[in-house]
Each structure stands twice: as C-alpha cells, then as structure tokens.
Amino acid sequence: MSVDINKLVRQNILNLAPYSSARDEFSGTEGVFLDANENPNGSYNRYPDPHQVELKNVLGKVKSVSPQNIFLGNGSDEVIDLIFRTFANPGKDKVIVCPPTYGMYEVSANINDVEIVNIPLLPNFQLDRQSIFKTIEQDKAVKIIFICSPNNPTGNLLEGVEEIIERFDGIVVVDEAYIDFSPKATKVPIIEQYNNLIVSQTLSKAWGLAGIRVGIAFAQKEIIALLNKIKPPYNISTLNQQQALLSLQQPEKFEAERSEILSERDRLQKELLQLPIVQKIYPSDANFLLVEVDNANNVYNLLVDKKVIVRNRNTVIKNCIRITVGTKQENEILLTELKNISQ
Ligand SMILES: *Cc1c(COP(=O)(O)O)cnc(C)c1O
C-alpha cells in the first residue's frame, strides 16, 4: 500500500522555495571559503554541515538504515514540530493522540493551532484500535496519528501498530524514544513497506546525550526530503554533531550502560514491591517504572523534602509516580527514603 504523500502536505510547504545556504551551494571541504560571511579565525568559526553527512553515515551503520532515510532534528521535539508544520494545516486539520502519553504532541499541536482528537488507551494501556479506525473513517481532517511505543509514562510497548499504518491514509508517527530498553524490535525496518510511516528516536535516553539535543526521524526519502526542506538550515551545531559521532563510535559503552540500567530496573522493581506503600508496578519496556503508591502526592512531597525527585503522575494516572532508573547509588538513596516513608 502506498499513500499519496503530496496530497497530505500543506500547500505552502509544497510551494516553498527553501533557504539555500552557502554550504548548500558549495559543499566541498577544501578551498578558500569566502562565501558565508564567517570570521576566518577560530575553531568553531565555520557553520556546521547542514546535512550532517558524516553523522548520518555513522548513525546509519549503527541503526542498519541508509543515511537517505534519516533526518536529524534539534531533539525529537523539533522533529515533532516539523511534522506538524509539514502536514497539518493550522485551524483545519486534526491529529490523533492516545493519552496518557508524552505531552509534547499536545503542546506542539496547540502551538501549531491543530485540533487534537484524544483516543485514550484502554485500561490495559493498549491502543483503542476500534475507536481509532472509526475516527479515521469518519473524520477526514485527521492527518497524523502519534503512537508512543514504548509509551511514556506507562512504560509498555503498544501492539497492533501495523494495522493502523495500513488502514490510515495519513501520517503515522511511532515515537521510539525508549526502544533501546525494549526486548522487542524497532519498527524502523518497516519504513520500507509504508511510505506514510515516520519512526522517531533520540540520542537523549539510552545514548545518554539529552544535553546535546539530537532527535532522529526514519522514513522513506519523500518524507525525509520534506523535513529537510523546512528545517532551520544549521539545526544541529558542530559541537553536537561531534559529540554524537564520538558516542556513536563507542558501542561498548552504550551496551554497558544499557545493561546496567536494565538490571537496575529489575532490581528496583523487586525492591519496591517489598514496600508496603507500593500498590503496583506496571511492566516496563523503558528506563523508568510507573509505580502506584497509596498516596502519590504525599510520597512525591516527602521525597522532594529529601531531595529525591521523581515525576508525580497522579493527575494522569491516579496515585502513580514515574521513577527513572538511576545509578545503583541513586536507586539506593531512593529506596532508603521510601523505606523511611513506609514506616
Ligand atoms: C524523552 C522523550 C523524547 C526525547 O525527546 P528529545 O527532544 O529527543 O530529548 C521523545 N519522546 C518521548 C516519548 C520521550 O519520553
């Protein structure tokens, strides 16, 4: 199945003549560069590579994807915003979001003046696919569906995503920020089958690089070209490209940290279950645990008093706190303070 992507793109984006930077017009590395009004002195005096060629080559190898199917954003947040700006007409189109989920889809929708159709997850935190199918059949203004898998803050993988991609003639975004912590496979390989699928990932979580803001979109070339057309020309700084390259070239460090976080996650889960204030821990495919306690506001405030900061999700899922897996030492401090609260 193939979707007519051009029909989904906003007319102003189709018509857009993109900014052509000095480095677009001449991209060699050798020569006397007098074309970009840079200062000739210094070590960060040159504009960064606008297409991040080297970084995409290395990332492509790590992810087993062609660099042509990779777009890089200033964090996934930029990727999400650019997807809105490419496909969703402000004041006219709509997007489907499945709460409780990552808050940026809603914020980005509001910034772009795009109406949200909320289709809450079922009580088992899986997608309500019947409602999604009904909505996309009845409401042709729906342009994008956001699916976060593993989902934040519930921690679980979402099932039945392929059928949604197949039955929808709009864009499906699968946000895989936490996929490196999951035993299940990424959806990246199926971008080959579906030209309306965008899989987003990030270097902010398992790669430990939240500070450098590198988000990734994987898709067929047509969508990658659209995102490239509208992105700010130099959206990933030289420093950030260099640090990303350095980290991606140390896969052993990545593996060691990931397995440490996973074993700490399991340990934390076992220890937390021993505490009387803990009612339930939801299964996690991510680097955090969603924990139901007897009184989330109380537990949250008492932990803050001890300078241990977790995320209070009480307003989203009653009496739940979301705990990020820290270092062994950090997790010990958390457990000690929770034991004190339990007494
Ligand atoms: C943390 C997170 C991200 C990462 O966002 P960045 O802007 O890349 O740091 C993306 N999606 C979800 C669901 C997240 O929880």
PDB file of N, CA and C in Angstrom, residues 128-198:
ATOM      1  N   ASP A 128      -6.732   1.781  21.675  1.00  0.00           N
ATOM      2  CA  ASP A 128      -8.143   1.503  21.406  1.00  0.00           C
ATOM      3  C   ASP A 128      -8.312   1.546  19.885  1.00  0.00           C
ATOM      4  N   ARG A 129      -7.965   0.428  19.253  1.00  0.00           N
ATOM      5  CA  ARG A 129      -7.887   0.446  17.794  1.00  0.00           C
ATOM      6  C   ARG A 129      -9.247   0.601  17.135  1.00  0.00           C
ATOM      7  N   GLN A 130     -10.294   0.043  17.767  1.00  0.00           N
ATOM      8  CA  GLN A 130     -11.625   0.198  17.156  1.00  0.00           C
ATOM      9  C   GLN A 130     -12.002   1.667  17.070  1.00  0.00           C
ATOM     10  N   SER A 131     -11.738   2.419  18.125  1.00  0.00           N
ATOM     11  CA  SER A 131     -12.057   3.858  18.104  1.00  0.00           C
ATOM     12  C   SER A 131     -11.183   4.603  17.105  1.00  0.00           C
ATOM     13  N   ILE A 132      -9.925   4.174  17.000  1.00  0.00           N
ATOM     14  CA  ILE A 132      -9.036   4.827  16.030  1.00  0.00           C
ATOM     15  C   ILE A 132      -9.556   4.583  14.609  1.00  0.00           C
ATOM     16  N   PHE A 133      -9.938   3.329  14.311  1.00  0.00           N
ATOM     17  CA  PHE A 133     -10.423   3.017  12.969  1.00  0.00           C
ATOM     18  C   PHE A 133     -11.704   3.797  12.647  1.00  0.00           C
ATOM     19  N   LYS A 134     -12.600   3.852  13.638  1.00  0.00           N
ATOM     20  CA  LYS A 134     -13.851   4.580  13.428  1.00  0.00           C
ATOM     21  C   LYS A 134     -13.573   6.065  13.151  1.00  0.00           C
ATOM     22  N   THR A 135     -12.679   6.628  13.935  1.00  0.00           N
ATOM     23  CA  THR A 135     -12.384   8.060  13.790  1.00  0.00           C
ATOM     24  C   THR A 135     -11.762   8.370  12.428  1.00  0.00           C
ATOM     25  N   ILE A 136     -10.795   7.532  11.996  1.00  0.00           N
ATOM     26  CA  ILE A 136     -10.140   7.865  10.720  1.00  0.00           C
ATOM     27  C   ILE A 136     -11.061   7.613   9.522  1.00  0.00           C
ATOM     28  N   GLU A 137     -12.058   6.733   9.714  1.00  0.00           N
ATOM     29  CA  GLU A 137     -13.030   6.559   8.631  1.00  0.00           C
ATOM     30  C   GLU A 137     -13.973   7.750   8.529  1.00  0.00           C
ATOM     31  N   GLN A 138     -14.359   8.250   9.698  1.00  0.00           N
ATOM     32  CA  GLN A 138     -15.396   9.290   9.713  1.00  0.00           C
ATOM     33  C   GLN A 138     -14.858  10.697   9.551  1.00  0.00           C
ATOM     34  N   ASP A 139     -13.640  10.942  10.007  1.00  0.00           N
ATOM     35  CA  ASP A 139     -13.144  12.316  10.054  1.00  0.00           C
ATOM     36  C   ASP A 139     -11.908  12.465   9.175  1.00  0.00           C
ATOM     37  N   LYS A 140     -12.144  12.957   7.970  1.00  0.00           N
ATOM     38  CA  LYS A 140     -11.038  13.049   7.004  1.00  0.00           C
ATOM     39  C   LYS A 140     -10.088  14.217   7.309  1.00  0.00           C
ATOM     40  N   ALA A 141     -10.396  14.995   8.339  1.00  0.00           N
ATOM     41  CA  ALA A 141      -9.476  16.080   8.725  1.00  0.00           C
ATOM     42  C   ALA A 141      -8.295  15.557   9.541  1.00  0.00           C
ATOM     43  N   VAL A 142      -8.384  14.281   9.980  1.00  0.00           N
ATOM     44  CA  VAL A 142      -7.264  13.725  10.755  1.00  0.00           C
ATOM     45  C   VAL A 142      -6.097  13.435   9.816  1.00  0.00           C
ATOM     46  N   LYS A 143      -4.960  14.089  10.073  1.00  0.00           N
ATOM     47  CA  LYS A 143      -3.800  13.973   9.188  1.00  0.00           C
ATOM     48  C   LYS A 143      -2.683  13.117   9.771  1.00  0.00           C
ATOM     49  N   ILE A 144      -2.552  13.142  11.104  1.00  0.00           N
ATOM     50  CA  ILE A 144      -1.410  12.478  11.750  1.00  0.00           C
ATOM     51  C   ILE A 144      -1.911  11.694  12.963  1.00  0.00           C
ATOM     52  N   ILE A 145      -1.343  10.503  13.171  1.00  0.00           N
ATOM     53  CA  ILE A 145      -1.589   9.748  14.412  1.00  0.00           C
ATOM     54  C   ILE A 145      -0.250   9.594  15.122  1.00  0.00           C
ATOM     55  N   PHE A 146      -0.201   9.989  16.394  1.00  0.00           N
ATOM     56  CA  PHE A 146       1.014   9.818  17.192  1.00  0.00           C
ATOM     57  C   PHE A 146       0.885   8.581  18.073  1.00  0.00           C
ATOM     58  N   ILE A 147       1.845   7.675  17.935  1.00  0.00           N
ATOM     59  CA  ILE A 147       1.863   6.464  18.753  1.00  0.00           C
ATOM     60  C   ILE A 147       3.216   6.397  19.438  1.00  0.00           C
ATOM     61  N   CYS A 148       3.198   6.365  20.761  1.00  0.00           N
ATOM     62  CA  CYS A 148       4.440   6.355  21.521  1.00  0.00           C
ATOM     63  C   CYS A 148       4.664   4.939  22.048  1.00  0.00           C
ATOM     64  N   SER A 149       5.726   4.273  21.569  1.00  0.00           N
ATOM     65  CA  SER A 149       5.919   2.866  21.909  1.00  0.00           C
ATOM     66  C   SER A 149       7.407   2.526  22.018  1.00  0.00           C
ATOM     67  N   PRO A 150       7.892   2.154  23.177  1.00  0.00           N
ATOM     68  CA  PRO A 150       7.237   2.072  24.472  1.00  0.00           C
ATOM     69  C   PRO A 150       6.673   3.435  24.896  1.00  0.00           C
ATOM     70  N   ASN A 151       5.494   3.376  25.522  1.00  0.00           N
ATOM     71  CA  ASN A 151       4.796   4.622  25.842  1.00  0.00           C
ATOM     72  C   ASN A 151       5.306   5.253  27.140  1.00  0.00           C
ATOM     73  N   ASN A 152       5.379   6.567  27.117  1.00  0.00           N
ATOM     74  CA  ASN A 152       5.676   7.370  28.297  1.00  0.00           C
ATOM     75  C   ASN A 152       4.357   7.996  28.735  1.00  0.00           C
ATOM     76  N   PRO A 153       3.875   7.830  29.945  1.00  0.00           N
ATOM     77  CA  PRO A 153       4.546   7.312  31.137  1.00  0.00           C
ATOM     78  C   PRO A 153       4.193   5.875  31.511  1.00  0.00           C
ATOM     79  N   THR A 154       3.480   5.136  30.649  1.00  0.00           N
ATOM     80  CA  THR A 154       3.032   3.812  31.105  1.00  0.00           C
ATOM     81  C   THR A 154       4.128   2.755  30.978  1.00  0.00           C
ATOM     82  N   GLY A 155       5.089   2.962  30.087  1.00  0.00           N
ATOM     83  CA  GLY A 155       6.269   2.092  30.003  1.00  0.00           C
ATOM     84  C   GLY A 155       6.136   0.898  29.082  1.00  0.00           C
ATOM     85  N   ASN A 156       4.919   0.649  28.553  1.00  0.00           N
ATOM     86  CA  ASN A 156       4.709  -0.571  27.757  1.00  0.00           C
ATOM     87  C   ASN A 156       4.794  -0.309  26.257  1.00  0.00           C
ATOM     88  N   LEU A 157       5.114  -1.368  25.518  1.00  0.00           N
ATOM     89  CA  LEU A 157       5.043  -1.327  24.057  1.00  0.00           C
ATOM     90  C   LEU A 157       3.579  -1.353  23.628  1.00  0.00           C
ATOM     91  N   LEU A 158       3.266  -0.684  22.527  1.00  0.00           N
ATOM     92  CA  LEU A 158       1.898  -0.708  22.023  1.00  0.00           C
ATOM     93  C   LEU A 158       1.799  -1.686  20.860  1.00  0.00           C
ATOM     94  N   GLU A 159       0.741  -2.491  20.888  1.00  0.00           N
ATOM     95  CA  GLU A 159       0.586  -3.539  19.878  1.00  0.00           C
ATOM     96  C   GLU A 159      -0.367  -3.106  18.765  1.00  0.00           C
ATOM     97  N   GLY A 160      -0.239  -3.790  17.639  1.00  0.00           N
ATOM     98  CA  GLY A 160      -1.185  -3.583  16.539  1.00  0.00           C
ATOM     99  C   GLY A 160      -0.963  -2.303  15.758  1.00  0.00           C
ATOM    100  N   VAL A 161       0.290  -1.847  15.739  1.00  0.00           N
ATOM    101  CA  VAL A 161       0.590  -0.587  15.063  1.00  0.00           C
ATOM    102  C   VAL A 161       0.496  -0.726  13.533  1.00  0.00           C
ATOM    103  N   GLU A 162       0.958  -1.880  13.011  1.00  0.00           N
ATOM    104  CA  GLU A 162       0.975  -2.064  11.546  1.00  0.00           C
ATOM    105  C   GLU A 162      -0.410  -1.900  10.925  1.00  0.00           C
ATOM    106  N   GLU A 163      -1.407  -2.471  11.590  1.00  0.00           N
ATOM    107  CA  GLU A 163      -2.749  -2.404  11.005  1.00  0.00           C
ATOM    108  C   GLU A 163      -3.234  -0.954  10.926  1.00  0.00           C
ATOM    109  N   ILE A 164      -2.831  -0.154  11.900  1.00  0.00           N
ATOM    110  CA  ILE A 164      -3.211   1.262  11.868  1.00  0.00           C
ATOM    111  C   ILE A 164      -2.517   1.958  10.696  1.00  0.00           C
ATOM    112  N   ILE A 165      -1.236   1.661  10.509  1.00  0.00           N
ATOM    113  CA  ILE A 165      -0.499   2.276   9.391  1.00  0.00           C
ATOM    114  C   ILE A 165      -1.167   1.887   8.070  1.00  0.00           C
ATOM    115  N   GLU A 166      -1.570   0.612   7.981  1.00  0.00           N
ATOM    116  CA  GLU A 166      -2.167   0.122   6.736  1.00  0.00           C
ATOM    117  C   GLU A 166      -3.517   0.748   6.435  1.00  0.00           C
ATOM    118  N   ARG A 167      -4.302   0.964   7.483  1.00  0.00           N
ATOM    119  CA  ARG A 167      -5.676   1.433   7.248  1.00  0.00           C
ATOM    120  C   ARG A 167      -5.810   2.946   7.215  1.00  0.00           C
ATOM    121  N   PHE A 168      -4.699   3.668   7.456  1.00  0.00           N
ATOM    122  CA  PHE A 168      -4.765   5.126   7.530  1.00  0.00           C
ATOM    123  C   PHE A 168      -4.088   5.733   6.314  1.00  0.00           C
ATOM    124  N   ASP A 169      -4.783   6.647   5.634  1.00  0.00           N
ATOM    125  CA  ASP A 169      -4.082   7.294   4.519  1.00  0.00           C
ATOM    126  C   ASP A 169      -3.547   8.671   4.911  1.00  0.00           C
ATOM    127  N   GLY A 170      -3.141   8.780   6.170  1.00  0.00           N
ATOM    128  CA  GLY A 170      -2.396   9.948   6.648  1.00  0.00           C
ATOM    129  C   GLY A 170      -1.048   9.483   7.178  1.00  0.00           C
ATOM    130  N   ILE A 171      -0.424  10.310   8.001  1.00  0.00           N
ATOM    131  CA  ILE A 171       0.914  10.024   8.521  1.00  0.00           C
ATOM    132  C   ILE A 171       0.818   9.363   9.899  1.00  0.00           C
ATOM    133  N   VAL A 172       1.555   8.274  10.095  1.00  0.00           N
ATOM    134  CA  VAL A 172       1.643   7.661  11.419  1.00  0.00           C
ATOM    135  C   VAL A 172       3.058   7.888  11.953  1.00  0.00           C
ATOM    136  N   VAL A 173       3.130   8.495  13.138  1.00  0.00           N
ATOM    137  CA  VAL A 173       4.416   8.714  13.789  1.00  0.00           C
ATOM    138  C   VAL A 173       4.539   7.733  14.941  1.00  0.00           C
ATOM    139  N   VAL A 174       5.544   6.867  14.897  1.00  0.00           N
ATOM    140  CA  VAL A 174       5.802   5.955  16.016  1.00  0.00           C
ATOM    141  C   VAL A 174       7.029   6.489  16.760  1.00  0.00           C
ATOM    142  N   ASP A 175       6.803   6.968  17.968  1.00  0.00           N
ATOM    143  CA  ASP A 175       7.870   7.569  18.775  1.00  0.00           C
ATOM    144  C   ASP A 175       8.533   6.459  19.590  1.00  0.00           C
ATOM    145  N   GLU A 176       9.767   6.143  19.217  1.00  0.00           N
ATOM    146  CA  GLU A 176      10.508   5.060  19.873  1.00  0.00           C
ATOM    147  C   GLU A 176      11.659   5.587  20.728  1.00  0.00           C
ATOM    148  N   ALA A 177      11.398   6.631  21.494  1.00  0.00           N
ATOM    149  CA  ALA A 177      12.456   7.212  22.333  1.00  0.00           C
ATOM    150  C   ALA A 177      13.082   6.168  23.267  1.00  0.00           C
ATOM    151  N   TYR A 178      12.274   5.167  23.669  1.00  0.00           N
ATOM    152  CA  TYR A 178      12.745   4.187  24.666  1.00  0.00           C
ATOM    153  C   TYR A 178      13.026   2.810  24.079  1.00  0.00           C
ATOM    154  N   ILE A 179      13.055   2.704  22.744  1.00  0.00           N
ATOM    155  CA  ILE A 179      13.103   1.378  22.125  1.00  0.00           C
ATOM    156  C   ILE A 179      14.361   0.593  22.503  1.00  0.00           C
ATOM    157  N   ASP A 180      15.468   1.293  22.808  1.00  0.00           N
ATOM    158  CA  ASP A 180      16.701   0.573  23.143  1.00  0.00           C
ATOM    159  C   ASP A 180      16.595  -0.193  24.465  1.00  0.00           C
ATOM    160  N   PHE A 181      15.581   0.126  25.267  1.00  0.00           N
ATOM    161  CA  PHE A 181      15.397  -0.588  26.536  1.00  0.00           C
ATOM    162  C   PHE A 181      14.408  -1.741  26.392  1.00  0.00           C
ATOM    163  N   SER A 182      13.901  -1.919  25.179  1.00  0.00           N
ATOM    164  CA  SER A 182      12.842  -2.902  24.979  1.00  0.00           C
ATOM    165  C   SER A 182      13.387  -4.168  24.333  1.00  0.00           C
ATOM    166  N   PRO A 183      12.842  -5.321  24.715  1.00  0.00           N
ATOM    167  CA  PRO A 183      13.291  -6.558  24.077  1.00  0.00           C
ATOM    168  C   PRO A 183      12.713  -6.716  22.675  1.00  0.00           C
ATOM    169  N   LYS A 184      11.657  -5.980  22.360  1.00  0.00           N
ATOM    170  CA  LYS A 184      11.012  -6.114  21.049  1.00  0.00           C
ATOM    171  C   LYS A 184      11.707  -5.254  20.017  1.00  0.00           C
ATOM    172  N   ALA A 185      11.496  -5.643  18.761  1.00  0.00           N
ATOM    173  CA  ALA A 185      12.208  -4.976  17.677  1.00  0.00           C
ATOM    174  C   ALA A 185      11.635  -3.595  17.369  1.00  0.00           C
ATOM    175  N   THR A 186      12.508  -2.745  16.865  1.00  0.00           N
ATOM    176  CA  THR A 186      12.093  -1.426  16.386  1.00  0.00           C
ATOM    177  C   THR A 186      11.239  -1.563  15.120  1.00  0.00           C
ATOM    178  N   LYS A 187      10.442  -0.539  14.849  1.00  0.00           N
ATOM    179  CA  LYS A 187       9.648  -0.504  13.613  1.00  0.00           C
ATOM    180  C   LYS A 187      10.444   0.104  12.450  1.00  0.00           C
ATOM    181  N   VAL A 188      11.689   0.489  12.687  1.00  0.00           N
ATOM    182  CA  VAL A 188      12.452   1.147  11.624  1.00  0.00           C
ATOM    183  C   VAL A 188      12.486   0.328  10.324  1.00  0.00           C
ATOM    184  N   PRO A 189      12.707  -0.999  10.361  1.00  0.00           N
ATOM    185  CA  PRO A 189      12.788  -1.719   9.085  1.00  0.00           C
ATOM    186  C   PRO A 189      11.522  -1.626   8.232  1.00  0.00           C
ATOM    187  N   ILE A 190      10.352  -1.445   8.861  1.00  0.00           N
ATOM    188  CA  ILE A 190       9.119  -1.440   8.047  1.00  0.00           C
ATOM    189  C   ILE A 190       8.852  -0.088   7.380  1.00  0.00           C
ATOM    190  N   ILE A 191       9.752   0.902   7.575  1.00  0.00           N
ATOM    191  CA  ILE A 191       9.577   2.133   6.773  1.00  0.00           C
ATOM    192  C   ILE A 191       9.677   1.792   5.287  1.00  0.00           C
ATOM    193  N   GLU A 192      10.351   0.683   4.958  1.00  0.00           N
ATOM    194  CA  GLU A 192      10.456   0.275   3.551  1.00  0.00           C
ATOM    195  C   GLU A 192       9.114  -0.094   2.961  1.00  0.00           C
ATOM    196  N   GLN A 193       8.227  -0.638   3.825  1.00  0.00           N
ATOM    197  CA  GLN A 193       6.903  -1.057   3.330  1.00  0.00           C
ATOM    198  C   GLN A 193       5.875   0.050   3.326  1.00  0.00           C
ATOM    199  N   TYR A 194       6.045   1.021   4.222  1.00  0.00           N
ATOM    200  CA  TYR A 194       4.989   2.021   4.404  1.00  0.00           C
ATOM    201  C   TYR A 194       5.538   3.430   4.189  1.00  0.00           C
ATOM    202  N   ASN A 195       5.072   4.106   3.142  1.00  0.00           N
ATOM    203  CA  ASN A 195       5.609   5.442   2.893  1.00  0.00           C
ATOM    204  C   ASN A 195       4.935   6.518   3.747  1.00  0.00           C
ATOM    205  N   ASN A 196       3.940   6.114   4.556  1.00  0.00           N
ATOM    206  CA  ASN A 196       3.292   7.083   5.454  1.00  0.00           C
ATOM    207  C   ASN A 196       3.748   6.917   6.906  1.00  0.00           C
ATOM    208  N   LEU A 197       4.818   6.145   7.102  1.00  0.00           N
ATOM    209  CA  LEU A 197       5.304   5.898   8.471  1.00  0.00           C
ATOM    210  C   LEU A 197       6.555   6.731   8.755  1.00  0.00           C
ATOM    211  N   ILE A 198       6.556   7.377   9.915  1.00  0.00           N
ATOM    212  CA  ILE A 198       7.759   8.038  10.424  1.00  0.00           C
ATOM    213  C   ILE A 198       8.063   7.408  11.784  1.00  0.00           C
TER     214      ILE A 198
END
